[in-house]
Tab-separated table of N, CA and C in Angstrom:
chain	number	residue	atom	x	y	z
D	1	MET	N	129.326	111.944	99.883
D	1	MET	CA	128.922	110.553	98.913
D	1	MET	C	127.415	110.741	98.860
D	2	SER	N	126.690	110.761	98.110
D	2	SER	CA	124.999	110.428	98.451
D	2	SER	C	124.583	109.121	97.970
D	3	THR	N	123.709	108.752	98.607
D	3	THR	CA	123.268	107.123	98.365
D	3	THR	C	121.644	107.383	97.741
D	4	VAL	N	121.526	106.444	96.756
D	4	VAL	CA	120.302	106.782	96.020
D	4	VAL	C	119.402	105.445	96.283
D	5	ARG	N	118.370	105.956	96.839
D	5	ARG	CA	117.394	104.543	96.950
D	5	ARG	C	116.317	104.407	95.860
D	6	ASN	N	116.247	103.270	95.779
D	6	ASN	CA	115.333	103.021	94.850
D	6	ASN	C	114.111	102.499	95.677
D	7	LYS	N	113.018	103.471	95.276
D	7	LYS	CA	111.771	103.179	96.086
D	7	LYS	C	110.750	103.002	95.089
D	8	PRO	N	109.831	102.033	95.086
D	8	PRO	CA	108.762	102.016	93.759
D	8	PRO	C	107.935	103.421	93.643
D	9	SER	N	107.984	103.997	92.616
D	9	SER	CA	107.007	105.020	92.237
D	9	SER	C	105.883	104.925	92.868
D	10	ARG	N	105.180	105.728	93.263
D	10	ARG	CA	103.619	106.096	93.761
D	10	ARG	C	103.103	107.285	93.792
D	11	GLN	N	101.847	106.956	93.580
D	11	GLN	CA	101.254	108.210	93.902
D	11	GLN	C	100.012	108.546	94.670
D	12	ILE	N	99.591	109.443	95.060
D	12	ILE	CA	98.422	109.089	96.163
D	12	ILE	C	97.043	109.496	95.249
D	13	VAL	N	95.999	108.604	95.459
D	13	VAL	CA	94.869	109.108	95.139
D	13	VAL	C	94.080	109.294	96.011
D	14	GLY	N	93.275	110.316	96.113
D	14	GLY	CA	92.356	110.599	97.379
D	14	GLY	C	90.964	110.479	96.706
D	15	PHE	N	89.891	110.042	97.646
D	15	PHE	CA	88.859	109.997	97.368
D	15	PHE	C	87.795	109.702	98.390
D	16	SER	N	86.723	110.308	98.605
D	16	SER	CA	85.589	110.423	100.042
D	16	SER	C	84.878	109.242	99.869
D	17	LEU	N	84.054	108.605	100.946
D	17	LEU	CA	83.510	107.535	100.606
D	17	LEU	C	82.100	108.037	102.042
D	18	SER	N	80.885	107.617	101.907
D	18	SER	CA	80.118	107.874	103.064
D	18	SER	C	80.549	107.051	104.193
D	19	PRO	N	80.248	107.562	105.317
D	19	PRO	CA	80.589	107.116	106.825
D	19	PRO	C	80.379	105.605	106.408
D	20	GLU	N	79.179	105.265	105.873
D	20	GLU	CA	78.771	103.653	106.152
D	20	GLU	C	79.610	102.996	105.299
D	21	MET	N	80.258	103.593	104.131
D	21	MET	CA	80.762	102.584	102.838
D	21	MET	C	82.518	102.657	103.599
D	22	ALA	N	82.733	103.772	104.154
D	22	ALA	CA	84.345	103.739	104.783
D	22	ALA	C	84.062	102.666	105.888
D	23	ARG	N	83.057	102.650	106.790
D	23	ARG	CA	83.285	101.657	107.799
D	23	ARG	C	83.187	100.113	107.398
D	24	ALA	N	81.958	100.119	106.439
D	24	ALA	CA	82.280	98.727	105.489
D	24	ALA	C	83.848	98.249	104.985
D	25	VAL	N	84.253	99.348	104.142
D	25	VAL	CA	85.367	99.076	103.448
D	25	VAL	C	86.401	98.844	104.622
D	26	LYS	N	86.789	99.444	105.718
D	26	LYS	CA	87.637	99.315	106.382
D	26	LYS	C	87.804	97.775	107.141
D	27	ALA	N	86.241	97.504	107.520
D	27	ALA	CA	85.872	96.270	108.020
D	27	ALA	C	86.180	94.939	107.234
D	28	GLU	N	86.145	95.178	105.945
D	28	GLU	CA	86.694	93.978	104.575
D	28	GLU	C	87.870	94.111	105.113
D	29	ALA	N	88.543	94.960	104.954
D	29	ALA	CA	90.204	95.061	104.967
D	29	ALA	C	90.741	94.529	105.836
D	30	ALA	N	90.115	94.824	107.434
D	30	ALA	CA	90.380	94.126	108.440
D	30	ALA	C	90.232	92.621	108.341
D	31	ASN	N	89.279	92.093	108.199
D	31	ASN	CA	88.921	90.911	108.197
D	31	ASN	C	89.563	90.059	107.124
D	32	ARG	N	90.122	90.390	106.156
D	32	ARG	CA	91.268	89.931	105.038
D	32	ARG	C	92.470	89.897	105.409
D	33	GLY	N	92.896	90.758	106.465
D	33	GLY	CA	94.415	91.102	107.145
D	33	GLY	C	94.882	91.711	106.317
D	34	LEU	N	94.221	92.923	105.431
D	34	LEU	CA	95.110	93.546	104.184
D	34	LEU	C	94.866	94.844	104.706
D	35	SER	N	96.196	95.736	104.247
D	35	SER	CA	95.678	97.343	103.964
D	35	SER	C	94.798	97.728	103.127
D	36	LEU	N	94.101	98.805	103.682
D	36	LEU	CA	93.200	99.585	102.478
D	36	LEU	C	93.877	99.764	101.198
D	37	ARG	N	94.912	99.884	100.933
D	37	ARG	CA	95.949	100.010	99.656
D	37	ARG	C	95.811	98.554	99.005
D	38	LYS	N	96.184	97.441	99.902
D	38	LYS	CA	96.118	96.133	99.077
D	38	LYS	C	94.811	95.679	98.685
D	39	LEU	N	93.586	95.958	99.718
D	39	LEU	CA	92.442	95.650	99.271
D	39	LEU	C	92.237	96.237	97.907
D	40	PHE	N	92.327	97.679	97.887
D	40	PHE	CA	91.874	98.488	96.693
D	40	PHE	C	92.679	97.871	95.508
D	41	GLU	N	94.095	97.280	95.419
D	41	GLU	CA	94.822	96.745	94.480
D	41	GLU	C	94.236	95.405	93.936
D	42	GLU	N	93.765	94.672	95.015
D	42	GLU	CA	93.225	93.441	94.679
D	42	GLU	C	91.573	93.952	93.875
D	43	LEU	N	90.373	94.478	94.389
D	43	LEU	CA	89.525	95.044	93.925
D	43	LEU	C	89.827	95.510	92.056
D	44	TRP	N	90.775	96.218	92.145
D	44	TRP	CA	91.166	96.843	91.194
D	44	TRP	C	91.754	95.437	89.953
D	45	THR	N	92.313	94.564	90.539
D	45	THR	CA	92.921	93.623	89.791
D	45	THR	C	91.258	92.967	89.186
D	46	GLY	N	90.676	92.583	90.269
D	46	GLY	CA	89.284	91.697	89.578
D	46	GLY	C	88.617	92.632	88.612
D	47	TYR	N	88.809	94.060	88.982
D	47	TYR	CA	87.876	95.016	87.859
D	47	TYR	C	88.293	94.657	86.429
D	48	GLU	N	90.020	94.911	86.056
D	48	GLU	CA	90.591	94.941	85.131
D	48	GLU	C	90.268	93.335	84.611
D	49	THR	N	90.415	92.304	85.328
D	49	THR	CA	90.314	91.184	84.752
D	49	THR	C	88.866	90.987	84.199
D	50	GLY	N	87.477	91.270	85.023
D	50	GLY	CA	86.525	90.972	84.546
D	50	GLY	C	86.011	92.014	82.987
D	51	LYS	N	86.851	92.972	83.075
D	51	LYS	CA	86.425	93.798	81.752
D	51	LYS	C	87.268	92.730	80.342
D	52	GLY	N	88.261	91.981	80.469
D	52	GLY	CA	88.497	91.142	79.787
D	52	GLY	C	87.675	89.852	79.366
D	53	GLU	N	86.470	89.663	80.115
D	53	GLU	CA	85.986	88.708	80.389
D	53	GLU	C	84.562	88.911	79.769
D	54	GLY	N	84.344	90.092	78.844
D	54	GLY	CA	82.972	90.521	78.765
D	54	GLY	C	82.190	91.344	79.766
D	55	GLY	N	82.765	91.543	80.691
D	55	GLY	CA	82.072	92.237	82.040
D	55	GLY	C	81.544	93.495	81.392
D	56	SER	N	80.640	94.140	82.153
D	56	SER	CA	80.460	95.724	81.579
D	56	SER	C	81.385	96.602	81.617
D	57	GLY	N	82.291	96.078	82.704
D	57	GLY	CA	83.100	97.544	83.292
D	57	GLY	C	82.702	98.876	84.247
D	58	SER	N	81.533	98.746	84.384
D	58	SER	CA	81.254	99.508	85.391
D	58	SER	C	80.094	99.331	86.456
């Protein structure tokens, strides 16, 4: 008998940053007590929200 596990679907998105920006991003995540993934999700949500409020989106 096999067990089916329902895991959220995920896809890895890779990108590189300058060493300075990578340090700053990691520090910000640590200061907020967030993983890098959660910090990105928070930033993306803000970006998406801003697009609907007349923001430039870029």
